[in-house]
Coordinates of C-alpha atoms in Angstrom, one line a residue:
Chain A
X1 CA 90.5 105.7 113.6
X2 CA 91.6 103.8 110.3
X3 CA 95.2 105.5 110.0
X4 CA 96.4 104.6 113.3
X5 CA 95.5 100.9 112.6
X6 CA 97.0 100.8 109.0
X7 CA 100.3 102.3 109.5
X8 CA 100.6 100.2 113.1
X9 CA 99.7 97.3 110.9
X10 CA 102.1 98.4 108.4
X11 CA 104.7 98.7 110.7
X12 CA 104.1 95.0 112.1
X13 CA 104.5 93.7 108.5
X14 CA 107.4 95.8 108.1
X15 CA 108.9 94.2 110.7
X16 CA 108.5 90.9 110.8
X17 CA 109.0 90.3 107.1
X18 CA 112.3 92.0 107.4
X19 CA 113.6 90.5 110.4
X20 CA 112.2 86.7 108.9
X21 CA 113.5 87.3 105.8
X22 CA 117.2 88.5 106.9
X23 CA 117.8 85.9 110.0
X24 CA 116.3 83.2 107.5
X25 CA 114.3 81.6 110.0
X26 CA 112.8 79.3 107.3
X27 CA 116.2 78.0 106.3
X28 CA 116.9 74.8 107.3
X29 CA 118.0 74.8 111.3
X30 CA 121.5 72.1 111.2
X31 CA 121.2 70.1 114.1
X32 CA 118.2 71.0 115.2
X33 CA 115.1 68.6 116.3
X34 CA 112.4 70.9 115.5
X35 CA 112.0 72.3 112.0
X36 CA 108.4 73.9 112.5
X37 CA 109.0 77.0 110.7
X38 CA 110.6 75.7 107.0
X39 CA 109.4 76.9 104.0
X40 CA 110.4 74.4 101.5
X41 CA 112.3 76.5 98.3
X42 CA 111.3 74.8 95.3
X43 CA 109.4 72.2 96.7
X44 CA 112.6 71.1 98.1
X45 CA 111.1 69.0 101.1
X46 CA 113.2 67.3 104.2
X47 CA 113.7 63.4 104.1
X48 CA 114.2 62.6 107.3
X49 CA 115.1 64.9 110.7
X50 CA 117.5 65.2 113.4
X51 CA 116.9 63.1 115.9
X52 CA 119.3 62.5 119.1
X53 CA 122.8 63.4 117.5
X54 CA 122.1 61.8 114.2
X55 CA 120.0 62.4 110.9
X56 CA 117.2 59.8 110.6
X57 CA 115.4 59.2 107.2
X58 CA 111.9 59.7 106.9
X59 CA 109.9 56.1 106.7
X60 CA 109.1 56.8 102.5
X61 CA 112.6 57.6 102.3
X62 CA 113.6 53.4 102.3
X63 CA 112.2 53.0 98.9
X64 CA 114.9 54.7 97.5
X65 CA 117.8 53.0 99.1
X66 CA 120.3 53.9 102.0
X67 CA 122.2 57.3 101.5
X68 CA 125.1 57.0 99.8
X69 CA 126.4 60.5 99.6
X70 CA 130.0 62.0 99.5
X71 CA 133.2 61.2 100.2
X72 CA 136.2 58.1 99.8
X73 CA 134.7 55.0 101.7
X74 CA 131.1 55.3 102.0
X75 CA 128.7 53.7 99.7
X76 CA 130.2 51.1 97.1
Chain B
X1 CA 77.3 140.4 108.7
X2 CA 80.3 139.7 106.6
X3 CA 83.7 138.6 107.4
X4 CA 86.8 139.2 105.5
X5 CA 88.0 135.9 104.3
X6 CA 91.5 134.5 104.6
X7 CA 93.2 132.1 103.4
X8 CA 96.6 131.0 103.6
X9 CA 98.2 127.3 103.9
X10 CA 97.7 125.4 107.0
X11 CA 99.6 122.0 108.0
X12 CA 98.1 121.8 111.9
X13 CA 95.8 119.4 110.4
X14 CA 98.1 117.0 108.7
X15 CA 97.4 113.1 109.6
X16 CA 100.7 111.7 110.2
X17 CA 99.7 108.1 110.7
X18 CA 99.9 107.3 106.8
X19 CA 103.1 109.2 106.3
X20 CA 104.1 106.5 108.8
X21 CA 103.0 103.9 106.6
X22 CA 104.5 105.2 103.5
X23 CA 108.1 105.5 105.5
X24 CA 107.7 101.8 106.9
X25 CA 106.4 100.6 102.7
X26 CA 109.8 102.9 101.8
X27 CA 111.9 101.0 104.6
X28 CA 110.4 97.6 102.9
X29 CA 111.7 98.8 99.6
X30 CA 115.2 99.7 100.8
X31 CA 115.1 95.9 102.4
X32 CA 114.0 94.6 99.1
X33 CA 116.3 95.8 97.0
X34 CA 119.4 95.4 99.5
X35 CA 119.2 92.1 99.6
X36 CA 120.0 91.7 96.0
X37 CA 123.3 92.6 97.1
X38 CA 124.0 90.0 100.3
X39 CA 125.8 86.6 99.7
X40 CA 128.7 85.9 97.5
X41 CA 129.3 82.8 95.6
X42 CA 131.0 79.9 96.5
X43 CA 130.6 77.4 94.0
X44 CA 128.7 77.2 90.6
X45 CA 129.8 73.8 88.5
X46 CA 127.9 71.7 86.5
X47 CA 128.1 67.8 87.9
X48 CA 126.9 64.1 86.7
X49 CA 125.3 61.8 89.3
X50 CA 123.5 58.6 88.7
X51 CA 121.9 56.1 91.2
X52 CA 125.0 54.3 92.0
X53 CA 127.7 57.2 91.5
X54 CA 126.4 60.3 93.5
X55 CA 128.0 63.7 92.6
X56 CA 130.0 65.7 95.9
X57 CA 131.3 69.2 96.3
X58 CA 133.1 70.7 99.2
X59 CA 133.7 71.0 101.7
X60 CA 132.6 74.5 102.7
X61 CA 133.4 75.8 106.4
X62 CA 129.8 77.0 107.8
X63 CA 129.5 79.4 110.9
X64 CA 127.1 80.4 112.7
X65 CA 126.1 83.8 111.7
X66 CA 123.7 86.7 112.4
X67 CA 122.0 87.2 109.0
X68 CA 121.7 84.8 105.6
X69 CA 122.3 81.3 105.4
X70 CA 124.3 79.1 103.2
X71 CA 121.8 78.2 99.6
X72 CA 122.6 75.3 97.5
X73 CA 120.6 75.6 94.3
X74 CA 120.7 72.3 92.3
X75 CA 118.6 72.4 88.5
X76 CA 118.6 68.9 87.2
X77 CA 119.2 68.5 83.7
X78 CA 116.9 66.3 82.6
X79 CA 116.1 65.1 78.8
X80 CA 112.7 65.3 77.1
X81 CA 109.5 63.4 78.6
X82 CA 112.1 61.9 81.7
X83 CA 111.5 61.7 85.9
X84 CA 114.2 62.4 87.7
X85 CA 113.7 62.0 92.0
X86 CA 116.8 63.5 93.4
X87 CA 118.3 64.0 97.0
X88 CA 120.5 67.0 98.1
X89 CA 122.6 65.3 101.4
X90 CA 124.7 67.5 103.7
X91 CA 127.4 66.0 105.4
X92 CA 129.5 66.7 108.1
X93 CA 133.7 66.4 108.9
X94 CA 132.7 62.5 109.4
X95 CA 130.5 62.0 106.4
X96 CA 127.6 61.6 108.0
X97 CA 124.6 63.3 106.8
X98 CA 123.1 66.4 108.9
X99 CA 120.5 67.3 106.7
X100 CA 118.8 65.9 103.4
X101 CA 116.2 67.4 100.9
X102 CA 114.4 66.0 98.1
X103 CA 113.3 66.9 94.9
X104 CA 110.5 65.0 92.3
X105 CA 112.0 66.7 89.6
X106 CA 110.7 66.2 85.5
X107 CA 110.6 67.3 82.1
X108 CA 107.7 66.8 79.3
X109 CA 107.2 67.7 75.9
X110 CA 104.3 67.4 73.7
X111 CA 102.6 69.1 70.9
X112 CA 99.8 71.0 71.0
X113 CA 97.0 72.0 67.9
X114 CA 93.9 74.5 68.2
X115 CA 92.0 76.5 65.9
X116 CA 94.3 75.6 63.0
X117 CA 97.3 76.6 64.8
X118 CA 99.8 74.1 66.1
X119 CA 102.9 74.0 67.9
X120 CA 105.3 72.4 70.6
X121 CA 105.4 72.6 74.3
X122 CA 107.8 72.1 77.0
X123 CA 107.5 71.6 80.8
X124 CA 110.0 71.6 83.2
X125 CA 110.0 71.3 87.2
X126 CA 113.7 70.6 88.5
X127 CA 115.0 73.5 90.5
X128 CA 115.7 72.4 93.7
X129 CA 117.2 75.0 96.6
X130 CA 118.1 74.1 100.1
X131 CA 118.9 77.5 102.5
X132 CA 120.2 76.3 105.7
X133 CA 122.0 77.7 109.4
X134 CA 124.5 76.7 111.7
X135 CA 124.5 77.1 114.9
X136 CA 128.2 75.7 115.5
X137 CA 130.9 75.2 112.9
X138 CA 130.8 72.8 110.3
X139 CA 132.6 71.6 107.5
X140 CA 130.3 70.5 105.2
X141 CA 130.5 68.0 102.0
X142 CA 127.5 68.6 99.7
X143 CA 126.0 65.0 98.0
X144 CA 124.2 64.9 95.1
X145 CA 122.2 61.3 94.8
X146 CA 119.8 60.5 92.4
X147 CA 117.0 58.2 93.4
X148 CA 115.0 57.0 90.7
X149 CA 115.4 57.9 87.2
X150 CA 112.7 56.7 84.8
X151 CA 110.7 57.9 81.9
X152 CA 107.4 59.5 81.6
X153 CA 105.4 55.4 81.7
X154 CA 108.1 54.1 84.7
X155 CA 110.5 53.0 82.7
X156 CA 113.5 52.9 84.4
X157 CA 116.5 55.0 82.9
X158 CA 120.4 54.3 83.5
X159 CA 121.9 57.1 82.3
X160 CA 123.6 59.8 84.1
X161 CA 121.8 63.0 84.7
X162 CA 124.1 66.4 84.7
X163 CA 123.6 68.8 87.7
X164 CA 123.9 72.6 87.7
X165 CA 125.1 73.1 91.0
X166 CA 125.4 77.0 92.6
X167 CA 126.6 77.2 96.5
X168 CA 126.1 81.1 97.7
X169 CA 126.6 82.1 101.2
X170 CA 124.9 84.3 103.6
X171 CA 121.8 85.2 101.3
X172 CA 118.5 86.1 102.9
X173 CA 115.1 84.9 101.9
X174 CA 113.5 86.9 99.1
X175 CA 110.1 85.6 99.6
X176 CA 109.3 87.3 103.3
X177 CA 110.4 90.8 101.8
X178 CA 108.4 90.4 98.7
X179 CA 105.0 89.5 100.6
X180 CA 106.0 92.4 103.0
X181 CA 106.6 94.7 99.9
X182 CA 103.1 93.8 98.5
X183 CA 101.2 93.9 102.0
X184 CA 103.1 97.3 102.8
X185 CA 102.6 98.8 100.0
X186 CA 99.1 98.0 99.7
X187 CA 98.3 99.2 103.7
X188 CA 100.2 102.6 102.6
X189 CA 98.3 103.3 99.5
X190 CA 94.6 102.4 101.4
X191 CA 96.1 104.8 104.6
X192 CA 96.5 107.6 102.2
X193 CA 92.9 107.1 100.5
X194 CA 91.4 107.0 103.8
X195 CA 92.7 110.3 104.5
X196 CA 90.2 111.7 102.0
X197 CA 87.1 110.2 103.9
X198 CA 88.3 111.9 107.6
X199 CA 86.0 113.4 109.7
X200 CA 82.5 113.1 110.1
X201 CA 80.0 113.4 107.4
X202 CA 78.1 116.4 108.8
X203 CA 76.3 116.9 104.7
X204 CA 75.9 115.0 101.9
X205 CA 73.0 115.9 99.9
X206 CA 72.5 115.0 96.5
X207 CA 70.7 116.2 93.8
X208 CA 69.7 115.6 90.1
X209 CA 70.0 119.4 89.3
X210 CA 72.3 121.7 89.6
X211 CA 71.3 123.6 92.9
X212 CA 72.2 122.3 96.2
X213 CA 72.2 123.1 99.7
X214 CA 71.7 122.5 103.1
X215 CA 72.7 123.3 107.1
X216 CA 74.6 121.7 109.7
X217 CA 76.8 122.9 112.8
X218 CA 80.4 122.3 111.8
X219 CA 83.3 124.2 112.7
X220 CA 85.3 125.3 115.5
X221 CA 89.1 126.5 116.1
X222 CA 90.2 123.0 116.0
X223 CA 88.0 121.5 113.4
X224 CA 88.9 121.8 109.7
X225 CA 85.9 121.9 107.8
X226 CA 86.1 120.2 104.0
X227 CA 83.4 120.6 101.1
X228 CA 83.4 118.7 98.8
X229 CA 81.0 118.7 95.3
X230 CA 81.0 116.3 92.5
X231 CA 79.2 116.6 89.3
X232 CA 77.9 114.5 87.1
X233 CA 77.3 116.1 83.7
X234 CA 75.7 114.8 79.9
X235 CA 77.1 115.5 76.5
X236 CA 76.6 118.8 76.3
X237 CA 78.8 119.3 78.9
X238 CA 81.8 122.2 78.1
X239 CA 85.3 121.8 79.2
X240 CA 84.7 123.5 83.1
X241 CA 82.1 124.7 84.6
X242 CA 82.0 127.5 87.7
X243 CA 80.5 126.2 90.9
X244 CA 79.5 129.2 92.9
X245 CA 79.1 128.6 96.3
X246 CA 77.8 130.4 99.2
X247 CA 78.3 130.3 103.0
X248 CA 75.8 131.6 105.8
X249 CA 75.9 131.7 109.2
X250 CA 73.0 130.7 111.7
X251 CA 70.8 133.5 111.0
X252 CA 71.3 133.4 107.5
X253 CA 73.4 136.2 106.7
X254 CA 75.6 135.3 103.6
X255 CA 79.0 134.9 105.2
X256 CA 81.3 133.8 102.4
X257 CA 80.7 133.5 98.4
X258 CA 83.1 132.7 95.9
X259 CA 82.7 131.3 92.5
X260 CA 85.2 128.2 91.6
X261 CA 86.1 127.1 87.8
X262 CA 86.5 123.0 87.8
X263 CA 87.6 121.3 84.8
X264 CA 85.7 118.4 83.7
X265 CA 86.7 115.2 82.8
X266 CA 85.5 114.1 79.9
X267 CA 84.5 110.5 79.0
X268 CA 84.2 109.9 75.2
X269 CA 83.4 107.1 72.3
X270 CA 84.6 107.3 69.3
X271 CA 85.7 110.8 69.6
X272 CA 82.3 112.1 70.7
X273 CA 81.6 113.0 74.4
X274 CA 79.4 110.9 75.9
X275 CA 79.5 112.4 79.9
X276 CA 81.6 113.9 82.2
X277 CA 82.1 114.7 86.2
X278 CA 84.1 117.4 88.2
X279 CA 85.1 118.0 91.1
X280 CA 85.9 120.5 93.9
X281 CA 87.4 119.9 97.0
X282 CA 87.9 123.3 99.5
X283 CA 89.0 123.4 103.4
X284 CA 87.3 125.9 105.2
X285 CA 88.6 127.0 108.9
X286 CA 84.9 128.3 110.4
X287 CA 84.8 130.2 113.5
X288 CA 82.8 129.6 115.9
X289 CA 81.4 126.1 115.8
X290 CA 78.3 126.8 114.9
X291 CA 75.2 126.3 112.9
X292 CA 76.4 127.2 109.3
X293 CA 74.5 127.0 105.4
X294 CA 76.2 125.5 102.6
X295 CA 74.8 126.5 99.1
X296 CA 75.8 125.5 95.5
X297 CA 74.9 126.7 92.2
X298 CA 76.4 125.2 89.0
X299 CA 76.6 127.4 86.1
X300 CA 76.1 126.6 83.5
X301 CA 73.1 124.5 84.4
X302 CA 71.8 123.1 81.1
X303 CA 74.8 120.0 80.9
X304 CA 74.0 119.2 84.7
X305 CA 72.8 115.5 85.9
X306 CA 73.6 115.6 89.0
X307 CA 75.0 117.7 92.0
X308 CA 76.3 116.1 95.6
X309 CA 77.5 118.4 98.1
X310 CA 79.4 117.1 101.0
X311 CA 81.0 118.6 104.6
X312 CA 83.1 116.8 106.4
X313 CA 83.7 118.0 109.7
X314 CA 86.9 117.3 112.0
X315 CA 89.0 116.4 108.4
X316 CA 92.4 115.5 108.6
X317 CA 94.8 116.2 105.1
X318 CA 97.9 114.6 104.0
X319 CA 100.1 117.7 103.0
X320 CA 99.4 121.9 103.3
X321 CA 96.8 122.7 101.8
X322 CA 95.1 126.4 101.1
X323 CA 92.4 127.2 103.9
X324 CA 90.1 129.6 104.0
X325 CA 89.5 131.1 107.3
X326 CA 86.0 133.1 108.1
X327 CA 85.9 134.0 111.4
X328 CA 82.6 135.5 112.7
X329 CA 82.9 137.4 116.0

């Protein structure tokens, strides 16, 4: 029958959604390798990934110059 | 021969499976609107940054936790007709960077003119957000960089560009319980409809007159029987008319009659009616399953297009409703 299917469907959706939305599994993953389920917020995408201890840029990401973020010392 | 009819309110036939559904949408509501209240704030500054001289903020102590994650919303102020491309870093207790984002962020004005009517516009693109988890602790330093700053033709620009920077922590994503809001919500209201087309179609019969009627073997103790009739009338049509409708059983002896008044709704143009329909809906407990006639008269006739008569057999109803039980022995 239809009803069994739409409230066990309904449930399912229920579920997941909750459970994805409150343990943010499309947040970003710190020190992680594998990233497969981000959702980029604002079209905020990754520039590089973490790769054997350390954050590598993406390859496009050299056209704008090495990172220069934060901190006494670093950069200039 | 005749039966004395009874009716009274039965709920053995209720279908609970889109009461489920309705409790789960509820359940996504509840979800929805708690999350409004998860996260407090830990920063919300405005900051410069330019390509040599990025903008910091920290450092903020991140554990792992259970539900939410730490969001860094960044909106980059940018002046008219201007390209902004700008990084959000994390770094950790060494300075080193754990995780970047990036945002093509712009801003273009223009003027517009149509039909005589003219005016400005003003588009904008530079919200950036980052949500992220830990899985140890961190102490984190927050970077602001821009990359490229140039005007709408390439130009390059060497100005410093202000940030609005807001750091909340454990927030949950929005955008998961909206869809599931929608898609729940949606299943519910489609599980409740379908409630209304349960059972098998055991007559539907329709006819461009008023009189309708045919036989079928419905029933049982188990079996809740629902007739249905719709009307289709013209603009004569009064405010209700009375369907009279009549029951027999397989040797057709008149079991059950009984006239019902149904309002019409009216549609109208201008004030004038132009058509209308009715419609009656009445759960019928028949005992024995048998061989049973269904017969409808509309009265009055004259406003009459059109009459369907439908009996569902085996129907299934969302709340109590009023059956009438015939029992023959």
């Amino acid at each position: 029958m239809l009803t069994p299917f739409l409230a066990i469907a309904t449930l399912v959706i229920t579920g997941v959604t909750i459970t994805a939305g409150y343990t943010q599994t499309s947040a970003l993953q710190l020190r992680e390798e594998r990233q497969s389920l981000y959702w980029p917020r604002y079209g905020t995408t990754l520039s590089g990934r973490y790769y054997g201890n350390s954050w590598q840029p993406l390859p496009t990401r050299s056209a704008y110059g090495e990172f220069r973020g934060g901190g006494p010392g670093a950069g200039k | 021969m005749s039966v004395q009819p009874q009716t009274r309110r039965m709920g053995r036939f209720i279908d609970l499976w889109p009461h489920i559904s309705v409790l789960s949408a509820s359940v996504m509501l509840t979800a929805l609107i708690a999350s409004a209240f998860f996260g407090n704030t830990l920063i919300s500054t405005t900051v410069q940054a330019d390509e040599e001289e990025p903008a910091t903020l920290g450092p903020i102590q991140l554990q792992q936790q259970p539900v939410g994650a730490l969001r860094v919303d960044v909106l980059a102020v940018i002046p008219e007709n201007q390209w902004v491309t700008y990084e959000i870093q994390i770094l950790d207790r060494n300075n080193q960077p754990i995780a970047t984002g990036i945002k093509q962020a712009w801003r273009e004005t223009g003027t517009w003119s149509e039909e005589g009517e003219s005016g400005t516009w003003d588009e904008s693109d530079a919200q950036s957000s980052l949500d992220m988890r830990a899985r140890q602790e961190e102490l984190v330093t927050i970077s602001i960089q821009v990359l490229d700053h140039t005007d709408t033709s390439g130009q390059a620009i060497d100005q410093p560009v202000p940030f609005e920077v807001t750091v909340h922590n454990g927030v949950v994503d929005g955008r998961y319980l909206w869809a599931g809001f929608l898609g729940s919500t949606i299943l519910a209201m489609i599980s409740r409809m379908a409630v209304s087309a349960s059972g098998t179609v055991a007559i539907r019969k329709t006819i461009f007159d008023s009189d309708v009627g045919d036989r079928a073997v419905v029933g049982g103790s188990d079996r809740l029987v629902q007739v249905n009739v719709n009307i289709n009338s013209d603009e004569t049509s009064p405010k209700s008319l009375d369907v009279h409708l009549w029951i027999k059983d397989r040797s057709g002896e008149q079991l059950y009659e009984h006239s019902f008044p149904v309002q019409l709704s009216l549609t109208k143009e201008d004030g004038k009616v132009e058509s209308a329909t009715g419609n009656l809906n009445v759960f019928f407990l028949l005992e024995p399953r048998s061989s049973y006639g269904f017969y409808v008269e509309v009265m009055p006739d004259g406003p009459v297009d059109q009459t369907e008569l439908s009996v569902r057999d085996g129907a299934k109803t969302l709340g109590i409703p009023k059956v009438i039980h015939l029992k023959s022995i």
